[in-house]
Structure formats: C-alpha cells, structure tokens
mmCIF file of N, CA and C in Angstrom:
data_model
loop_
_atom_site.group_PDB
_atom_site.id
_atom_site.type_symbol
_atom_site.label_atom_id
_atom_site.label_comp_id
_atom_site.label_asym_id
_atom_site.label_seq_id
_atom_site.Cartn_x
_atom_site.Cartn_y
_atom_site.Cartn_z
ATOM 1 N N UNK A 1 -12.260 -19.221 -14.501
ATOM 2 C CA UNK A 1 -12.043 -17.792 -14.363
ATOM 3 C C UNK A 1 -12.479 -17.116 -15.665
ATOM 4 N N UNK A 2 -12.941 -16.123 -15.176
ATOM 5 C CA UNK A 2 -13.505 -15.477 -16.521
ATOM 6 C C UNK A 2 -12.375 -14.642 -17.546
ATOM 7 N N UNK A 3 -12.437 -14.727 -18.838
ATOM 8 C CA UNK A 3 -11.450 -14.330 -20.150
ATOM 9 C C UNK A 3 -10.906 -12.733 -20.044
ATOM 10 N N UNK A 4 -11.749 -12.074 -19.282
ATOM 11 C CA UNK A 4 -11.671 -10.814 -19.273
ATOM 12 C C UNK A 4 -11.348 -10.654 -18.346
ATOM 13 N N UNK A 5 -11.249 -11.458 -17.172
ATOM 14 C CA UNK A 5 -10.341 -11.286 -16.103
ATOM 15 C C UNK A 5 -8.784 -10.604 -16.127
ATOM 16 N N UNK A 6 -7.813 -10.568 -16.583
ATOM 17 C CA UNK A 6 -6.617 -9.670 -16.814
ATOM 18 C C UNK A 6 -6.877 -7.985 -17.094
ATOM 19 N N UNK A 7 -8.115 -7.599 -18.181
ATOM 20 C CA UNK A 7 -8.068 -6.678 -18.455
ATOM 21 C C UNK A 7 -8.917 -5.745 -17.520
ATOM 22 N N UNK A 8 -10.273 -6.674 -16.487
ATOM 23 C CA UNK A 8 -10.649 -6.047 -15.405
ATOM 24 C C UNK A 8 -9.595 -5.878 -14.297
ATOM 25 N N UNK A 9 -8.925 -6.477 -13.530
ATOM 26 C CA UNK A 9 -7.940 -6.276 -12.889
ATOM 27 C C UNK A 9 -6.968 -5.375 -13.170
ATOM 28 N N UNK A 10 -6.848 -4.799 -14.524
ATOM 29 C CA UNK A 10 -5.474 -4.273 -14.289
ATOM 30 C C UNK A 10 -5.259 -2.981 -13.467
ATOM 31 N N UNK A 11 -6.009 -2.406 -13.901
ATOM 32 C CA UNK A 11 -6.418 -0.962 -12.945
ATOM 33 C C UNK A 11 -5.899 -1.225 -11.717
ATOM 34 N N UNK A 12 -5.859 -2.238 -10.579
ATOM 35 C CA UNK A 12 -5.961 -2.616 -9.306
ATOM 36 C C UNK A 12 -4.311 -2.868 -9.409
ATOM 37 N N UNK A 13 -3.905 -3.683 -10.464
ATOM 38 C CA UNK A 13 -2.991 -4.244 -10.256
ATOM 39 C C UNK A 13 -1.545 -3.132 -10.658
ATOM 40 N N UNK A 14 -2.051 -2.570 -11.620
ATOM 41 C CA UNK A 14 -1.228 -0.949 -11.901
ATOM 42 C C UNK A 14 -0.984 0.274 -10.213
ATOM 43 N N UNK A 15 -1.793 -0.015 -9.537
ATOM 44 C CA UNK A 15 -1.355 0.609 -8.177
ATOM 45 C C UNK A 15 -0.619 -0.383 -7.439
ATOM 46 N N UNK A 16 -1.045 -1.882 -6.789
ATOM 47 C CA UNK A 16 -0.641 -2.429 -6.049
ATOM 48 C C UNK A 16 1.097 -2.834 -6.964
ATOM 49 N N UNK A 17 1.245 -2.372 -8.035
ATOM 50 C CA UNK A 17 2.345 -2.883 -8.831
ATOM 51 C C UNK A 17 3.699 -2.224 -8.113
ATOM 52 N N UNK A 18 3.431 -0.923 -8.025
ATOM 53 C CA UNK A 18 4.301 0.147 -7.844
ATOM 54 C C UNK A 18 4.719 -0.006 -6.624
ATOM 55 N N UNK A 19 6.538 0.572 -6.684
ATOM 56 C CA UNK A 19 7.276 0.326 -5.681
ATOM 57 C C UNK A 19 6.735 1.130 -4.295
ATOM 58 N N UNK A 20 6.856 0.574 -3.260
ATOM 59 C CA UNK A 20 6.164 0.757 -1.552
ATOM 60 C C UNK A 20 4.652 1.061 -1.825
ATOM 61 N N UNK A 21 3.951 0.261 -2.726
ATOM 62 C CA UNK A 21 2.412 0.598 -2.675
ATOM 63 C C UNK A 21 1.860 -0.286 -1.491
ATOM 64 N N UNK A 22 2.534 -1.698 -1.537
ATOM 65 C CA UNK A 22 2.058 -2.626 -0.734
ATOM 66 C C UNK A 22 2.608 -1.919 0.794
ATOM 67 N N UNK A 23 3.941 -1.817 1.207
ATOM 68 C CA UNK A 23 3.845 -1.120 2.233
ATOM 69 C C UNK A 23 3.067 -0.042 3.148
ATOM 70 N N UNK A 24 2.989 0.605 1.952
ATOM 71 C CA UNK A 24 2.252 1.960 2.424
ATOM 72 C C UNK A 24 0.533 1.592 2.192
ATOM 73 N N UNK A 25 0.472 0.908 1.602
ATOM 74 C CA UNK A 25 -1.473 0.475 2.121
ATOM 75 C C UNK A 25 -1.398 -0.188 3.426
ATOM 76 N N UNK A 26 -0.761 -1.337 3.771
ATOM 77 C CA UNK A 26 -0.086 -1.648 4.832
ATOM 78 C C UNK A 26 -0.695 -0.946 6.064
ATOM 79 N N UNK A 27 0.672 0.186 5.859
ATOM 80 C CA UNK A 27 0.558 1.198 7.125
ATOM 81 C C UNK A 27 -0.663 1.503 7.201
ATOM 82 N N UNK A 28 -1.383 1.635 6.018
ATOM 83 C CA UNK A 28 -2.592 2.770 6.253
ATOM 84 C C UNK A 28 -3.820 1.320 6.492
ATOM 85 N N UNK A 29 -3.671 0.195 6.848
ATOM 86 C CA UNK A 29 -4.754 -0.109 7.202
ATOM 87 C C UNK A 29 -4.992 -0.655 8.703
ATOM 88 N N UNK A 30 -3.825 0.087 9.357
ATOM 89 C CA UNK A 30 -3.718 0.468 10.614
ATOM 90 C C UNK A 30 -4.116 1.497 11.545
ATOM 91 N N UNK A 31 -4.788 2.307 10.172
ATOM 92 C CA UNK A 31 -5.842 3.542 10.713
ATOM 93 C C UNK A 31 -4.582 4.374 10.077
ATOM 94 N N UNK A 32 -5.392 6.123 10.116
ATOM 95 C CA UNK A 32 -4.709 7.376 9.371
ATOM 96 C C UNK A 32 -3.406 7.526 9.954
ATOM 97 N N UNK A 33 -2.394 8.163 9.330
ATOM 98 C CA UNK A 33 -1.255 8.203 9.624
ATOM 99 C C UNK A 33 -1.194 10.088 9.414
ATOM 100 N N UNK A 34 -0.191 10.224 9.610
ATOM 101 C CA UNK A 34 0.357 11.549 9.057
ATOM 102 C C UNK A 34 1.722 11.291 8.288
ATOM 103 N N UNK A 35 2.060 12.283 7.230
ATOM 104 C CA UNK A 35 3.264 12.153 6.307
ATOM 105 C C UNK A 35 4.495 11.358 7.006
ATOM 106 N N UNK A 36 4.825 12.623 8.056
ATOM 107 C CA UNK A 36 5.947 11.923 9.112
ATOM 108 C C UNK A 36 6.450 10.623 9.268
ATOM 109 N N UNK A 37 5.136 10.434 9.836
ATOM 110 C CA UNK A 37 5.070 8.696 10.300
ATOM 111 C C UNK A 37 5.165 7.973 9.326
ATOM 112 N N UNK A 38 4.312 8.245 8.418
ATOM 113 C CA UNK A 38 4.572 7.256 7.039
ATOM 114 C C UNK A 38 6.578 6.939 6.338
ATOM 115 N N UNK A 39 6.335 8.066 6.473
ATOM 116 C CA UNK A 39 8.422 8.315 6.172
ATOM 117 C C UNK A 39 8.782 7.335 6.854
ATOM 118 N N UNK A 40 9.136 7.363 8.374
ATOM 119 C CA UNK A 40 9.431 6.974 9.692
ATOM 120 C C UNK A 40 9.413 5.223 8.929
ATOM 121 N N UNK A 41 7.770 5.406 9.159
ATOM 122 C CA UNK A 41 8.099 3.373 8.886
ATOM 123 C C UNK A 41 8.458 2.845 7.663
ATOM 124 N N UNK A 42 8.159 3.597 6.571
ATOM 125 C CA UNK A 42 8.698 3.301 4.860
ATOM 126 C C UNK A 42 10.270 3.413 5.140
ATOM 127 N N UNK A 43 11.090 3.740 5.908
ATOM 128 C CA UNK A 43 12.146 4.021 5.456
ATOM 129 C C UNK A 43 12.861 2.950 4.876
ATOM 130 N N UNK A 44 14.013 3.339 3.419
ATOM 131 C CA UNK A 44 14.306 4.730 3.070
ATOM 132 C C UNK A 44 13.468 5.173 2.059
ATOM 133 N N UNK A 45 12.305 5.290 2.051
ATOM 134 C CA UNK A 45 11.386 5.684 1.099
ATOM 135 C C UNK A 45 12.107 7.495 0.888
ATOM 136 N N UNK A 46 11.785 8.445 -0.125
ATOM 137 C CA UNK A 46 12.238 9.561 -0.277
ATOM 138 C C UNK A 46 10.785 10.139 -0.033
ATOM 139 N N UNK A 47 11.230 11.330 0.534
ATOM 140 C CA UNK A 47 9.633 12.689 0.431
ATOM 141 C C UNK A 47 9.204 12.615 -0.677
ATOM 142 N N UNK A 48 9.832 12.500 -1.921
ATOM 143 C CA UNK A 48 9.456 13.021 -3.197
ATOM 144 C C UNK A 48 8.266 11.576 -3.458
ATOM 145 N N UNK A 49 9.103 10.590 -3.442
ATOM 146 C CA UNK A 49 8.519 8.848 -3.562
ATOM 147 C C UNK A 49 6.827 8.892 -2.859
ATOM 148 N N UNK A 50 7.256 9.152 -1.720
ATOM 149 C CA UNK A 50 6.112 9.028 -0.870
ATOM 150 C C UNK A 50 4.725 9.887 -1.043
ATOM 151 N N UNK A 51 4.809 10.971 -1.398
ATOM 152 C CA UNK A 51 4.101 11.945 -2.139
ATOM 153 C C UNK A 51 3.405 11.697 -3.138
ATOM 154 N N UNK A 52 4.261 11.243 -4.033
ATOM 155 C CA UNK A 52 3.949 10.624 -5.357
ATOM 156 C C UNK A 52 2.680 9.488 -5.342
ATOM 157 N N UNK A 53 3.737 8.934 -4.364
ATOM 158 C CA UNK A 53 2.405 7.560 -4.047
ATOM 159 C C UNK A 53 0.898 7.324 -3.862
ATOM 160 N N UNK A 54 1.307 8.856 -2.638
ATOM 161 C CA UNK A 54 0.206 9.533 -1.791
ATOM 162 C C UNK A 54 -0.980 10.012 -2.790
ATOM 163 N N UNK A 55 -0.436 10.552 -3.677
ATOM 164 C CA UNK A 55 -1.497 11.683 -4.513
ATOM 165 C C UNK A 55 -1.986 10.495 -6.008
ATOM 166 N N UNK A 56 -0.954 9.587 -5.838
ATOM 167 C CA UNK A 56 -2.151 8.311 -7.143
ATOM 168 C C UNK A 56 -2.933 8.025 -6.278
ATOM 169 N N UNK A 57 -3.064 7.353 -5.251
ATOM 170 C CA UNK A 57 -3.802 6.764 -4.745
ATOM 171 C C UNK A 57 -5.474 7.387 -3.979
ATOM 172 N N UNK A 58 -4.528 9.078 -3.719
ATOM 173 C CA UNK A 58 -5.795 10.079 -3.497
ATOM 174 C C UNK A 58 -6.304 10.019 -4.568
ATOM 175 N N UNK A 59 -5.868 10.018 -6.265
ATOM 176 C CA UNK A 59 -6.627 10.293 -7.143
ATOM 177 C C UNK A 59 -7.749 9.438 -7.838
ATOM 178 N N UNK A 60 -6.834 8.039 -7.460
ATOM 179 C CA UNK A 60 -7.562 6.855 -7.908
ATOM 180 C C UNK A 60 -8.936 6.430 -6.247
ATOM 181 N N UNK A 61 -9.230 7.093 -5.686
ATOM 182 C CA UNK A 61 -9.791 7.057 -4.870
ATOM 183 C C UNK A 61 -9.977 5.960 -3.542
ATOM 184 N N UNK A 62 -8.566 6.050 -3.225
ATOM 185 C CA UNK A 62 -7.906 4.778 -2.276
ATOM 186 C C UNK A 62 -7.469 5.259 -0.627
ATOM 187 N N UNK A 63 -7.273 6.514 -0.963
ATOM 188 C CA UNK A 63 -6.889 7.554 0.079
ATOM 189 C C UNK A 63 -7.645 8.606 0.302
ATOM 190 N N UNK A 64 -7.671 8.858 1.659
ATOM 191 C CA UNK A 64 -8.145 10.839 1.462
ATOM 192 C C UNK A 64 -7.334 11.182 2.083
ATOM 193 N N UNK A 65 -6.882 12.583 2.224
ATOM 194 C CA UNK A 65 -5.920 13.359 2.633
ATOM 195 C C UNK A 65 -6.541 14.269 3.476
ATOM 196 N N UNK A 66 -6.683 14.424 4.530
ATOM 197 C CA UNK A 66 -6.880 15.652 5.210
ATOM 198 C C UNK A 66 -5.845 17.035 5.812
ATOM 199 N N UNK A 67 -6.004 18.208 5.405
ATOM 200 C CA UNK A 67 -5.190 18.895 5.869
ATOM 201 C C UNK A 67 -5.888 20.044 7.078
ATOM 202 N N UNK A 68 -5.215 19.607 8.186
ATOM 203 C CA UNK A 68 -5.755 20.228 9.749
ATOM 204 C C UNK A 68 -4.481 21.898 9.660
ATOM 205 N N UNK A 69 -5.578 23.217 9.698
ATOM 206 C CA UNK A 69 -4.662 24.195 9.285
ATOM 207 C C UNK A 69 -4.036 24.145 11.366
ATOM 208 N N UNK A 70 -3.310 25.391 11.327
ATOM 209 C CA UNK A 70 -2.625 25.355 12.599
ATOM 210 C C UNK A 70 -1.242 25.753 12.310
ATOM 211 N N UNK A 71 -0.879 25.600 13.629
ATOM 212 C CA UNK A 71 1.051 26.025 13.379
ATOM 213 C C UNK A 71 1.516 24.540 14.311
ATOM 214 N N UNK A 72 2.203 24.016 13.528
ATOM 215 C CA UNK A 72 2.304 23.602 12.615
ATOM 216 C C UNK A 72 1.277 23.089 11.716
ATOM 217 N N UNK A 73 1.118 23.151 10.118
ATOM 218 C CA UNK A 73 0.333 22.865 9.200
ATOM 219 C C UNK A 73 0.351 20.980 9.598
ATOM 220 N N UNK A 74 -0.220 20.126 9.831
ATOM 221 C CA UNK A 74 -0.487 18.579 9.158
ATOM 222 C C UNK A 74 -1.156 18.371 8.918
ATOM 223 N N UNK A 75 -1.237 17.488 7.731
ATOM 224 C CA UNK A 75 -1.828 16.734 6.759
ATOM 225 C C UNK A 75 -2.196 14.752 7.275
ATOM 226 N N UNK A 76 -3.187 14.557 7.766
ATOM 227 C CA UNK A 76 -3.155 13.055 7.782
ATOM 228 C C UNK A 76 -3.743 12.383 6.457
ATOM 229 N N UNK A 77 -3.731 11.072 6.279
ATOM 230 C CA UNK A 77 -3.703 10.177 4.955
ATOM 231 C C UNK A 77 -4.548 8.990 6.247
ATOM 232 N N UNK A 78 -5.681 8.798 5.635
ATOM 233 C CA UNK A 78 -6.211 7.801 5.737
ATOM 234 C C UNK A 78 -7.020 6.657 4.823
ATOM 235 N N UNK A 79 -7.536 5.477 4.662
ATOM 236 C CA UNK A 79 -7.731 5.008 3.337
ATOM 237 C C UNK A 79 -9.600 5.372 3.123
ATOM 238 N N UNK A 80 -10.056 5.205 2.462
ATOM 239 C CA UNK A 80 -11.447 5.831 1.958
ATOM 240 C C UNK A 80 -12.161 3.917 1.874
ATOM 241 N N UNK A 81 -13.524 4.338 2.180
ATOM 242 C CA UNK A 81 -14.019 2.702 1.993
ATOM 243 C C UNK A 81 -13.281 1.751 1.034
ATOM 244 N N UNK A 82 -13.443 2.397 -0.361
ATOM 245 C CA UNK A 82 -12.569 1.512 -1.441
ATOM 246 C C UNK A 82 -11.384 1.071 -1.266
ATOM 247 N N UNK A 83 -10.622 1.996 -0.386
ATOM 248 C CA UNK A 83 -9.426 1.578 0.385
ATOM 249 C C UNK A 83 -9.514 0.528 1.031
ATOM 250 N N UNK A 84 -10.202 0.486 2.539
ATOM 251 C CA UNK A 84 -10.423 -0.393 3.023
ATOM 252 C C UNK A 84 -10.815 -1.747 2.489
ATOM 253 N N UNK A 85 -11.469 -1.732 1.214
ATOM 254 C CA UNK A 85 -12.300 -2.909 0.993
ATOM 255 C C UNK A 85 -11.172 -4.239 0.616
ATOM 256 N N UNK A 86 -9.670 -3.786 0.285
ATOM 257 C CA UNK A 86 -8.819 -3.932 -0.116
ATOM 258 C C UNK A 86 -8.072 -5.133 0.461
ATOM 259 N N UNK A 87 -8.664 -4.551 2.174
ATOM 260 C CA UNK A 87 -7.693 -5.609 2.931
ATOM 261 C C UNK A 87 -7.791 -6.755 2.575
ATOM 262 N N UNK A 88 -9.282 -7.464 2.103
ATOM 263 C CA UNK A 88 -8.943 -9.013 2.108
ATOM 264 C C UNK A 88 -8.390 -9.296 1.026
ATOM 265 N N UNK A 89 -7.574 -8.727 0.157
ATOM 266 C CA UNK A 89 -6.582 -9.156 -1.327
ATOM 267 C C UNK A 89 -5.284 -9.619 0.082
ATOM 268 N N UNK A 90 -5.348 -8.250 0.812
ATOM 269 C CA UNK A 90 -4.000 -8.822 1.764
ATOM 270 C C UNK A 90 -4.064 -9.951 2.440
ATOM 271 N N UNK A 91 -5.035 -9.801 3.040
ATOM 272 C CA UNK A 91 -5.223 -10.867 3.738
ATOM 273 C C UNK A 91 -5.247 -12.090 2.818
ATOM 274 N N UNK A 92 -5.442 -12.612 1.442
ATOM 275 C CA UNK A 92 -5.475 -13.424 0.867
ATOM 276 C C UNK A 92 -3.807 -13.651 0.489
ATOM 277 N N UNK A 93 -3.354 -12.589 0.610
ATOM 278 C CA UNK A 93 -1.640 -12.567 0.163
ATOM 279 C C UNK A 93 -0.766 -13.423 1.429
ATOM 280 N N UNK A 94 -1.465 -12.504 2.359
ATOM 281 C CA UNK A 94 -0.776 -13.393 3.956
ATOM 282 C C UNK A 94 -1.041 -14.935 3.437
ATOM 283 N N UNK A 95 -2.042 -15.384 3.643
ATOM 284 C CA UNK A 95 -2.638 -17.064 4.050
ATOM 285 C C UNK A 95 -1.871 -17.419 2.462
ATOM 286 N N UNK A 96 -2.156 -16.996 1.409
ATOM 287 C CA UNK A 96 -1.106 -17.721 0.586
ATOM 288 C C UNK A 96 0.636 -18.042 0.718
ATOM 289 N N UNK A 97 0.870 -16.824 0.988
ATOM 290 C CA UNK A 97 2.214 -16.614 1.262
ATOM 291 C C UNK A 97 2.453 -18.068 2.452
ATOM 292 N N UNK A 98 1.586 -17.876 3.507
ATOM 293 C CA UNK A 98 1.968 -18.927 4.808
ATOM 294 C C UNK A 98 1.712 -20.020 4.427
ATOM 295 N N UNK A 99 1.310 -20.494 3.171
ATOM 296 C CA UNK A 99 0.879 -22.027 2.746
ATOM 297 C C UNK A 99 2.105 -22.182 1.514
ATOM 298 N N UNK A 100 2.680 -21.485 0.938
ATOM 299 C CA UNK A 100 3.403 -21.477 -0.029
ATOM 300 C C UNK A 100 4.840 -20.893 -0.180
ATOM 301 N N UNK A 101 4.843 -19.570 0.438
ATOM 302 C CA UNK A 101 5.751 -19.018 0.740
ATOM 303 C C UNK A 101 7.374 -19.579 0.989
ATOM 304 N N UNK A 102 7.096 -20.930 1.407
ATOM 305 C CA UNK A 102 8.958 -21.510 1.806
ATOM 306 C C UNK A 102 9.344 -21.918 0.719
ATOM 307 N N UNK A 103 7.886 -22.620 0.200
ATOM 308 C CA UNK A 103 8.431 -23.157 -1.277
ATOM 309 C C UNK A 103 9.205 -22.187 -2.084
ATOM 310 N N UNK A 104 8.903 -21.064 -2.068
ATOM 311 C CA UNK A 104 9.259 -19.872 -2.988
ATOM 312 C C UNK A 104 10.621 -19.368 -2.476
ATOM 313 N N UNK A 105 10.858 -19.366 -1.103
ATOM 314 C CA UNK A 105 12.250 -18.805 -0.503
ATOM 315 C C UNK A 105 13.189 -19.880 -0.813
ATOM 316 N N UNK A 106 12.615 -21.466 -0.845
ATOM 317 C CA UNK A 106 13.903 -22.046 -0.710
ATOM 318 C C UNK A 106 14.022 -22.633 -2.768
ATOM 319 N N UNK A 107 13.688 -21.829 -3.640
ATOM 320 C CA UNK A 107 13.619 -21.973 -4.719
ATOM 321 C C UNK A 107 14.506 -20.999 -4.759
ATOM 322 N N UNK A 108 14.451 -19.400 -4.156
ATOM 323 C CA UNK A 108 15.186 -18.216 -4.435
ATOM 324 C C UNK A 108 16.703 -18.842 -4.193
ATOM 325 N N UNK A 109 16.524 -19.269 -2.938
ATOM 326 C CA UNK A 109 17.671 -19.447 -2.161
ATOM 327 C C UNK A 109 18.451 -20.490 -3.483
ATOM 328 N N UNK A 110 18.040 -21.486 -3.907
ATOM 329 C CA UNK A 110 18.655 -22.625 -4.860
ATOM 330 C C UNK A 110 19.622 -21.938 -6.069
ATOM 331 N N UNK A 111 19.270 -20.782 -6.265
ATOM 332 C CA UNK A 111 19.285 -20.055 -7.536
ATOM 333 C C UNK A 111 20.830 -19.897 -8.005
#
C-alpha cells in the first residue's frame, strides 16, 4: 500500500466518519429521496442533524439537492456521480463485514 495512503483518504474518510453519514448515503443509494423520508428512515436522527449532513455532503460534492417550487415547497436529495461511485466502498464493507463480522460481535459480546 502506498505511504501516502492515510493522508489521500482522509477527505473520504472525514465524511463517511460522521454520525448517520453511512446511513444516510445508504438511503440515498436507493435513488433520490425527499427530506421527509430521509427523517422517516434515519429515525431518531434530528431536522437540525440531518440538514447538517445534507449540506456537507452537497458541498463536498456527494449530493445534489433539488428544490421543486409549488405549494407545498419540496426539496429532493439525490447522490451526484461522485456519490454514486461510492457504492463499491459499501459494497466492500458488506462482503467484509459477512466474512468477518461474527468474529467482531462475538469479541464485543466477550467484553
């Protein structure tokens, strides 16, 4: 592995770090959501939390946000290519987790 490996990663790893990041990419690589829904399945995530989340990830260019005007105003959140490109870290998290994963629960569990 290359030496500079930690300090290229961190950027990546400073979003996926943060509390309901993994959830909420999650949701969103199930196709766009709207705020609502996102609440709905994060729960008990807070409005304030979720927002927060919402607008690093719009900034760091992981999300786009669309806002559809109307009565009622909504806003959907969907992920942007760079977003997407993402999934196979998950997908590498799943297949590890399912090869390793008990080891790790029944270590917690020992504790």
């Amino acid at each position: 592995m290359d030496r500079s490996c930690p300090g290229t990663v961190e950027p990546i790893l400073e979003i996926l770090d943060g509390k309901w990041m993994l959830l909420l990419l999650f949701e969103l690589f199930n196709g766009n959501r709207r705020f609502g829904e996102l609440r709905r399945k994060l729960q008990p995530i807070s409005p304030k939390t979720l927002t927060d989340r919402l607008r690093l990830l719009e900034e760091k260019g992981i999300v786009t946000r669309t806002l559809y005007p109307g009565i009622p105003l909504h806003v959907e959140y969907d992920l942007t290519e760079s977003g997407k490109a993402l999934q196979p870290i998950f997908e590498a998290m799943w297949t590890w987790t399912q090869e390793h994963g008990s080891y790790l629960r029944n270590k917690t569990i020992e504790k």
